[in-house]
PDB file of C-alpha atoms in Angstrom:
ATOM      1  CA  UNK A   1     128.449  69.141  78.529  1.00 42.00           C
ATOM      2  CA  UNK A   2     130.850  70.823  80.947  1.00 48.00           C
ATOM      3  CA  UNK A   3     130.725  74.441  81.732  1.00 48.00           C
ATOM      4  CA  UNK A   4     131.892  76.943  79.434  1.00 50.00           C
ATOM      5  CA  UNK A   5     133.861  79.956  79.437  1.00 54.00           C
ATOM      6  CA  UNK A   6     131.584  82.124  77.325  1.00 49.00           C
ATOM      7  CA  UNK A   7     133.938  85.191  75.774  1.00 52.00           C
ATOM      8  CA  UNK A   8     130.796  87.017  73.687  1.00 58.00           C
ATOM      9  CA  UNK A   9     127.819  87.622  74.649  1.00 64.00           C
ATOM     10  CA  UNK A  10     125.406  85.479  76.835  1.00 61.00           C
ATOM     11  CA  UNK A  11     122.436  83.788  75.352  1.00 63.00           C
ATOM     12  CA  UNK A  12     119.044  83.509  77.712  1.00 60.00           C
ATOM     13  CA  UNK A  13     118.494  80.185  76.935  1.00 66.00           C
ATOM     14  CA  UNK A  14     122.895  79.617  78.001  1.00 71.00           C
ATOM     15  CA  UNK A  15     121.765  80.493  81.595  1.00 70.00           C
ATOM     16  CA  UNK A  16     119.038  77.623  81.598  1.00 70.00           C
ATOM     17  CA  UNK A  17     121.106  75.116  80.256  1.00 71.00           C
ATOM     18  CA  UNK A  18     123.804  76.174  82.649  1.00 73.00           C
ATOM     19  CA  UNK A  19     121.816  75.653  85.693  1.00 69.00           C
ATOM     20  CA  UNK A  20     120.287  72.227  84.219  1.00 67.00           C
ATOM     21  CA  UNK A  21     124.391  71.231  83.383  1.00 71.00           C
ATOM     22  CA  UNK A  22     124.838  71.675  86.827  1.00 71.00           C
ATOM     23  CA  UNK A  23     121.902  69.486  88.011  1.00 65.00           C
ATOM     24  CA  UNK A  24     123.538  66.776  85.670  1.00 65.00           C
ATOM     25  CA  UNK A  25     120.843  67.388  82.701  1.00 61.00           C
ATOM     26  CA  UNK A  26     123.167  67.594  79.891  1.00 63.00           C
ATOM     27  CA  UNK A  27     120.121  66.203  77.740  1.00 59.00           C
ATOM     28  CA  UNK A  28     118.195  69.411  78.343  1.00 60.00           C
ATOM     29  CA  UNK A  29     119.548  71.430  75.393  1.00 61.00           C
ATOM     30  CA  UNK A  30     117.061  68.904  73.122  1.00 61.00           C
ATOM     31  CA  UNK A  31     114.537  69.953  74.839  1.00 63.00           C
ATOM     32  CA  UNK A  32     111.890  72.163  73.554  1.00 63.00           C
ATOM     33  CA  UNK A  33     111.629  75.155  76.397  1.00 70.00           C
ATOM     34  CA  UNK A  34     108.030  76.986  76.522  1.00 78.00           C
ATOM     35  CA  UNK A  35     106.872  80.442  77.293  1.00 83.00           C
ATOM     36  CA  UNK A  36     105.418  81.011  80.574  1.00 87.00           C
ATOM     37  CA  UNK A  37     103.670  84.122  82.375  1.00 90.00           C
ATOM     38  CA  UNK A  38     103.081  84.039  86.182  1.00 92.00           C
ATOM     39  CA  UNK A  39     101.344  86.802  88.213  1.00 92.00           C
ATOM     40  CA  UNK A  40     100.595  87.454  91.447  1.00 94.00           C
ATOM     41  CA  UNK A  41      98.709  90.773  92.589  1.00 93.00           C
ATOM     42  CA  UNK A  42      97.774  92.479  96.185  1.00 93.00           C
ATOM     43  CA  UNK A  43      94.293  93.727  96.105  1.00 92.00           C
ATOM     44  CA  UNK A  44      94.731  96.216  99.226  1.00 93.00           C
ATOM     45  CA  UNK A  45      96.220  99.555  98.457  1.00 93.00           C
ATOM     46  CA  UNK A  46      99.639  99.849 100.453  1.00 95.00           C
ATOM     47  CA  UNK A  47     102.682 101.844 100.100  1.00 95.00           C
ATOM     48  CA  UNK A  48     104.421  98.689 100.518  1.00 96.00           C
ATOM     49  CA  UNK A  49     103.830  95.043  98.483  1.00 96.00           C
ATOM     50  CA  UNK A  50     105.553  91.766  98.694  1.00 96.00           C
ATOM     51  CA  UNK A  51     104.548  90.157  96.140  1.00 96.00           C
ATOM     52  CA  UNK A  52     104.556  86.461  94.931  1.00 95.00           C
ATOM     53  CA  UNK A  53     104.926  85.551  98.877  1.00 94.00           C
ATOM     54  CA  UNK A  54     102.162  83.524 100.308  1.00 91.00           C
ATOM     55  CA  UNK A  55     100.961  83.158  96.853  1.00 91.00           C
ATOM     56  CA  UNK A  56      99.953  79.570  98.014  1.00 90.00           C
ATOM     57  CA  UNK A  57      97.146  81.273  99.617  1.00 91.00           C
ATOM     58  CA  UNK A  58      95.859  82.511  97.312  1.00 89.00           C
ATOM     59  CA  UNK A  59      93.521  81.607  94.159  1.00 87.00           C
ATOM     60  CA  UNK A  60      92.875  81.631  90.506  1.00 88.00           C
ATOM     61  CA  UNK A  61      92.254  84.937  89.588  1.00 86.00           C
ATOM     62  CA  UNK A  62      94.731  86.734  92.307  1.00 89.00           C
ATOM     63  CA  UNK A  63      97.486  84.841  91.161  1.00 91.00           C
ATOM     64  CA  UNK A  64      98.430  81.426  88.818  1.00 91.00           C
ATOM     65  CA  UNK A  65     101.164  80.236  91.223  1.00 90.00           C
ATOM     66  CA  UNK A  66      98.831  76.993  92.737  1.00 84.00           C
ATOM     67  CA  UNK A  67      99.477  74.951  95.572  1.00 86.00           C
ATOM     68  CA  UNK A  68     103.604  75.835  95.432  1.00 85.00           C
ATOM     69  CA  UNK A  69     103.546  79.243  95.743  1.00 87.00           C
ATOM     70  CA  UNK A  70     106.716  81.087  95.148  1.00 90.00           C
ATOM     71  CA  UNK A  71     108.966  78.468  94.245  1.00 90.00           C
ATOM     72  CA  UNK A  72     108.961  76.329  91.447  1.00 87.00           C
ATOM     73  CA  UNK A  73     108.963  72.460  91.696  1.00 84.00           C
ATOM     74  CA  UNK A  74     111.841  70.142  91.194  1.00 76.00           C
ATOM     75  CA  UNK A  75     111.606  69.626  87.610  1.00 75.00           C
ATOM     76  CA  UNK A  76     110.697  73.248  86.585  1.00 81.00           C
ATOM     77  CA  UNK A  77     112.953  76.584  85.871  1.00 84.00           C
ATOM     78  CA  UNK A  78     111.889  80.220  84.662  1.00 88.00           C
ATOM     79  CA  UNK A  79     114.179  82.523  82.594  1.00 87.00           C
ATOM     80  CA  UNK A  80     112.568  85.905  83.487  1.00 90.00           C
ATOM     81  CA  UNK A  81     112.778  88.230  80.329  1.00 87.00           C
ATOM     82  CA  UNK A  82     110.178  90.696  81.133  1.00 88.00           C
ATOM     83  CA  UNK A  83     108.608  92.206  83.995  1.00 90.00           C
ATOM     84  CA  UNK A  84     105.146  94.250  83.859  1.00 87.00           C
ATOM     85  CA  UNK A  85     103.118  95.611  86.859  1.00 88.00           C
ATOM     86  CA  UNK A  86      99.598  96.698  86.723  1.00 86.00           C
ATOM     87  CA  UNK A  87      96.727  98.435  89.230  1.00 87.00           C
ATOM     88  CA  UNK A  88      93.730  95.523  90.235  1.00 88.00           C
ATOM     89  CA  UNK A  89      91.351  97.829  89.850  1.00 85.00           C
ATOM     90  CA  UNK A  90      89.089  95.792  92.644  1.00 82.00           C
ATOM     91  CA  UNK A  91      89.920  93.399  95.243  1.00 82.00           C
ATOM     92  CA  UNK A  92      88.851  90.477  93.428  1.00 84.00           C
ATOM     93  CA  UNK A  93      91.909  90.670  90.368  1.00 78.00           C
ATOM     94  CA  UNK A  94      90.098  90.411  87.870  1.00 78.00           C
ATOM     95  CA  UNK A  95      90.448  93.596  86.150  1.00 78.00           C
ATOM     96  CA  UNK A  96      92.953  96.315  86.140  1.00 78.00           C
ATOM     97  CA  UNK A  97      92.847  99.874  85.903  1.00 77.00           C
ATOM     98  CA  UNK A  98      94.956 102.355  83.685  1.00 69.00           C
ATOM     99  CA  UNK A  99      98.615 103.257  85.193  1.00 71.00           C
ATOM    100  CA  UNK A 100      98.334 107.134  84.359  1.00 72.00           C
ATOM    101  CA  UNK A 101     101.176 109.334  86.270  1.00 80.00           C
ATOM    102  CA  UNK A 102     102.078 105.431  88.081  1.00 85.00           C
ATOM    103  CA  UNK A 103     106.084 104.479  88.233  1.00 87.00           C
ATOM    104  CA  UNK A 104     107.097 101.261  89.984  1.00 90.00           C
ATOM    105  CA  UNK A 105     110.307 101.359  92.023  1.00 92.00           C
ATOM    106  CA  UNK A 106     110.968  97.378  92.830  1.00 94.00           C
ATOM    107  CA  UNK A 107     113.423  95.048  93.964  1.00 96.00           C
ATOM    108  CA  UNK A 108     113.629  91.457  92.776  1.00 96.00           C
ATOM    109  CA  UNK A 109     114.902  88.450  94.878  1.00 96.00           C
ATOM    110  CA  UNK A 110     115.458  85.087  94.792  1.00 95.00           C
ATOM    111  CA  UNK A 111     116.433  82.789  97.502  1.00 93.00           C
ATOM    112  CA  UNK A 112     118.020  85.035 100.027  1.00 93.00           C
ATOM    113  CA  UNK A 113     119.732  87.777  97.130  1.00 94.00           C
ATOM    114  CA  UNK A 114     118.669  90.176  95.946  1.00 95.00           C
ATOM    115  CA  UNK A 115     119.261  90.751  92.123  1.00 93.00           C
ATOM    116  CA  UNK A 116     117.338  93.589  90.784  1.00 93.00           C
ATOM    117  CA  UNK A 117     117.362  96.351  93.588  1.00 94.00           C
ATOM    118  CA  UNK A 118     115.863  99.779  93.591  1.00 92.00           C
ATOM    119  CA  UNK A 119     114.806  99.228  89.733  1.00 90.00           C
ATOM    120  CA  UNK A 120     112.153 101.781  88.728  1.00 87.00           C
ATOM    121  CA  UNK A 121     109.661 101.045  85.836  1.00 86.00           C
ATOM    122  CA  UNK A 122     107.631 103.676  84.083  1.00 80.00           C
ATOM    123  CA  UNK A 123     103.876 103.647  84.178  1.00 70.00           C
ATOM    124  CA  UNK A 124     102.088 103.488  80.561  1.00 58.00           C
ATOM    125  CA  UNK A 125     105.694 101.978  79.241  1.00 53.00           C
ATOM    126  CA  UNK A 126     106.380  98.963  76.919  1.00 52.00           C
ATOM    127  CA  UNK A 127     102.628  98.219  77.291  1.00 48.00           C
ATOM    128  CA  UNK A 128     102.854  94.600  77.077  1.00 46.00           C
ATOM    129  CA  UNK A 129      99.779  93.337  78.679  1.00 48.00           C
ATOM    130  CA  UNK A 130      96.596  94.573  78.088  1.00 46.00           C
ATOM    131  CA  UNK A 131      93.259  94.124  79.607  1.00 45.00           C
ATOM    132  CA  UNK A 132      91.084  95.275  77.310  1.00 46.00           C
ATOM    133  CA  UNK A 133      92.999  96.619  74.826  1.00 52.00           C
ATOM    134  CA  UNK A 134      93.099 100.454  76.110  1.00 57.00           C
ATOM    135  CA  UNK A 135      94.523 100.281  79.853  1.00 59.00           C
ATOM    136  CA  UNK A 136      98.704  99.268  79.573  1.00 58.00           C
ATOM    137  CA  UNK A 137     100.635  97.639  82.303  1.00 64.00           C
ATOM    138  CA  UNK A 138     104.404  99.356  83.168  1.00 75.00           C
ATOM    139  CA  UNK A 139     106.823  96.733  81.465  1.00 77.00           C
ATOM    140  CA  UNK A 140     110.469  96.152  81.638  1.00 78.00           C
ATOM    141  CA  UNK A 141     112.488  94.051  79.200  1.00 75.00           C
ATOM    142  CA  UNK A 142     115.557  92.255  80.422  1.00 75.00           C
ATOM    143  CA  UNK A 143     117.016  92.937  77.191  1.00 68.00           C
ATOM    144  CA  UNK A 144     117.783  89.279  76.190  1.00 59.00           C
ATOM    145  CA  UNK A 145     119.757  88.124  78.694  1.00 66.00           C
ATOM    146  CA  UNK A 146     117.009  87.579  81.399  1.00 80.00           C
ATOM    147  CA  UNK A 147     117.632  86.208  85.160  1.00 87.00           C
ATOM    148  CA  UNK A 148     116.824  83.027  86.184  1.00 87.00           C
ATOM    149  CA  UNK A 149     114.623  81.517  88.360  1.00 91.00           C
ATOM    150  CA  UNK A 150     115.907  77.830  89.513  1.00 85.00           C
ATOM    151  CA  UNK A 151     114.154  74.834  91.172  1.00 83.00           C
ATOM    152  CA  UNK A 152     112.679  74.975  94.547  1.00 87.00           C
ATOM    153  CA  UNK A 153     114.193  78.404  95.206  1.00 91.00           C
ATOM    154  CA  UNK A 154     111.775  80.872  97.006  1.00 95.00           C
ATOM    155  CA  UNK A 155     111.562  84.422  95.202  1.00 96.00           C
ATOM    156  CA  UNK A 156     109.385  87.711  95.525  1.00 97.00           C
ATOM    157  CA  UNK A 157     109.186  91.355  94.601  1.00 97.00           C
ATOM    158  CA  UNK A 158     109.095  93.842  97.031  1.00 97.00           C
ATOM    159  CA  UNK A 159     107.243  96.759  95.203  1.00 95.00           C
ATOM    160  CA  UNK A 160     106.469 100.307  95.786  1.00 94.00           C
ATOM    161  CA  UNK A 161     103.753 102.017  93.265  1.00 92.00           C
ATOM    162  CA  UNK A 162     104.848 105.599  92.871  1.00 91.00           C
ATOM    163  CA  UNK A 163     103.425 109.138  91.540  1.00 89.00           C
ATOM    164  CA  UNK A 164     105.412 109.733  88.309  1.00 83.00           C
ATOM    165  CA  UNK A 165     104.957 113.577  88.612  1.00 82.00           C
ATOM    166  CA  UNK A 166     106.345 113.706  92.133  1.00 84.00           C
ATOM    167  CA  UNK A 167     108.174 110.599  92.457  1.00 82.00           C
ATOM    168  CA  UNK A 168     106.637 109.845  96.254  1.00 89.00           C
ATOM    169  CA  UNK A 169     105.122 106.362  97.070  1.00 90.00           C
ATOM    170  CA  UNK A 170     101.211 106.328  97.226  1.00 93.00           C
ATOM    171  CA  UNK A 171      98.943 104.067  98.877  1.00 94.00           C
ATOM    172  CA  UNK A 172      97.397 101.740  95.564  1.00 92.00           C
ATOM    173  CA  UNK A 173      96.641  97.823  94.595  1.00 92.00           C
ATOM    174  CA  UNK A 174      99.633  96.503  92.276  1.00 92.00           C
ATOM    175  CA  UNK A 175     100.316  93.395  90.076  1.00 91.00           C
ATOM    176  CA  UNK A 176     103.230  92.124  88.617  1.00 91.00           C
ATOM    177  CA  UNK A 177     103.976  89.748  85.944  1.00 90.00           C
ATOM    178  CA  UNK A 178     107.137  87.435  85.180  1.00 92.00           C
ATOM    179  CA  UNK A 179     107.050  86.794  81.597  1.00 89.00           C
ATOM    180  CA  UNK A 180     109.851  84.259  80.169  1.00 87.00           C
ATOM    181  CA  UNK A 181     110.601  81.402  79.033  1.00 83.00           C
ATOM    182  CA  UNK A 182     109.779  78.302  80.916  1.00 84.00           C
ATOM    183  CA  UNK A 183     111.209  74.497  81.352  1.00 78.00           C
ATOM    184  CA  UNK A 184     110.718  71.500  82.643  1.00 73.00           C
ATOM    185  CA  UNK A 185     113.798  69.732  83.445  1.00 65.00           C
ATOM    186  CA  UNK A 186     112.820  66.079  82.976  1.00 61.00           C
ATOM    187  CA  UNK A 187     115.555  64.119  84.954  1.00 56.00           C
ATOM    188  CA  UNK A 188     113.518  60.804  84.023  1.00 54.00           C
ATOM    189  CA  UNK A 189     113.824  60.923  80.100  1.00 50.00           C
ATOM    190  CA  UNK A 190     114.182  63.248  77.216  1.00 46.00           C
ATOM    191  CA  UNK A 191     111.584  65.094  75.765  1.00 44.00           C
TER     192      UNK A 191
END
């Protein structure tokens, strides 16, 4: 299927199917796509985070990246439709803490652009994630359209956690989740 000039409206899953087009996947769009969370957190409070960097290093329950880190293998993709961050509320991640008078000011990049930049989130805001059913992450929808990770491309968020009231960067732990939908692009058969 060659590209398309799209006139309307972009569809999420357009932008996977583009990128797997131009790998030479045209069988992808029979393909049954999957939802996918990833996470990554830094358990020492900072003004400053990069996070999803050097999550290699890192275990099960600081982050659920494994062995590759911040890039996905050959065969897999990740259309990002939400992003949430969150407070660890100790050093070993496995609990968070409530984001009360917390904002999240963020940029998002992937291979060596950056896409989302200076992107603040609201503490306490879509709520998507819960840890116990009472403390809320900060959560941003992508509205539909989404941004896409691709194969073997390196990305991270650079993250400041903010004071709402007072909009100044404080030193705290944060988290951040990339909720979307996920693929693997089989180049060996058809799923």
């Amino acid at each position: 299927m060659p590209a398309r000039n799209v006139k309307g409206n972009v569809q999420a899953q357009d932008k996977i199917l583009y990128v797997a087009n131009k790998l030479g996947l045209s069988s992808l769009k029979y393909m049954q796509a999957t939802t996918r969370v990833i996470y990554d957190q830094s358990t020492t409070a900072a003004t400053q985070h990069t996070l999803f960097e050097g999550a290699a290093a890192r275990s099960f329950p600081l982050t659920n990246l494994g062995a590759n880190g911040n890039q996905f293998q050959v065969d897999e993709a990740l259309l990002v439709e939400k992003i949430a961050f969150f407070i660890p509320d100790a050093a070993d991640g496995e609990n968070f803490t409530t984001n009360a008078n917390r904002s999240y000011k963020f940029d998002l990049i992937i291979g060596n652009k950056t896409v989302m930049k200076d992107v603040v989130v609201e503490g306490g805001g879509q709520q998507a994630f819960y840890n116990d059913g009472s403390v809320a992450s900060a959560c941003l929808d992508l509205e539909g359209v989404g941004i896409l990770i691709p194969p073997q491309v390196e990305f991270k968020i650079e993250a400041k956690c903010m004071n709402t009231d007072i909009r100044t960067a404080i030193s705290e732990r944060v988290g951040c989740y990339l909720f979307g939908t996920g693929v693997l692009l089989n180049f060996n058969t058809s799923i």
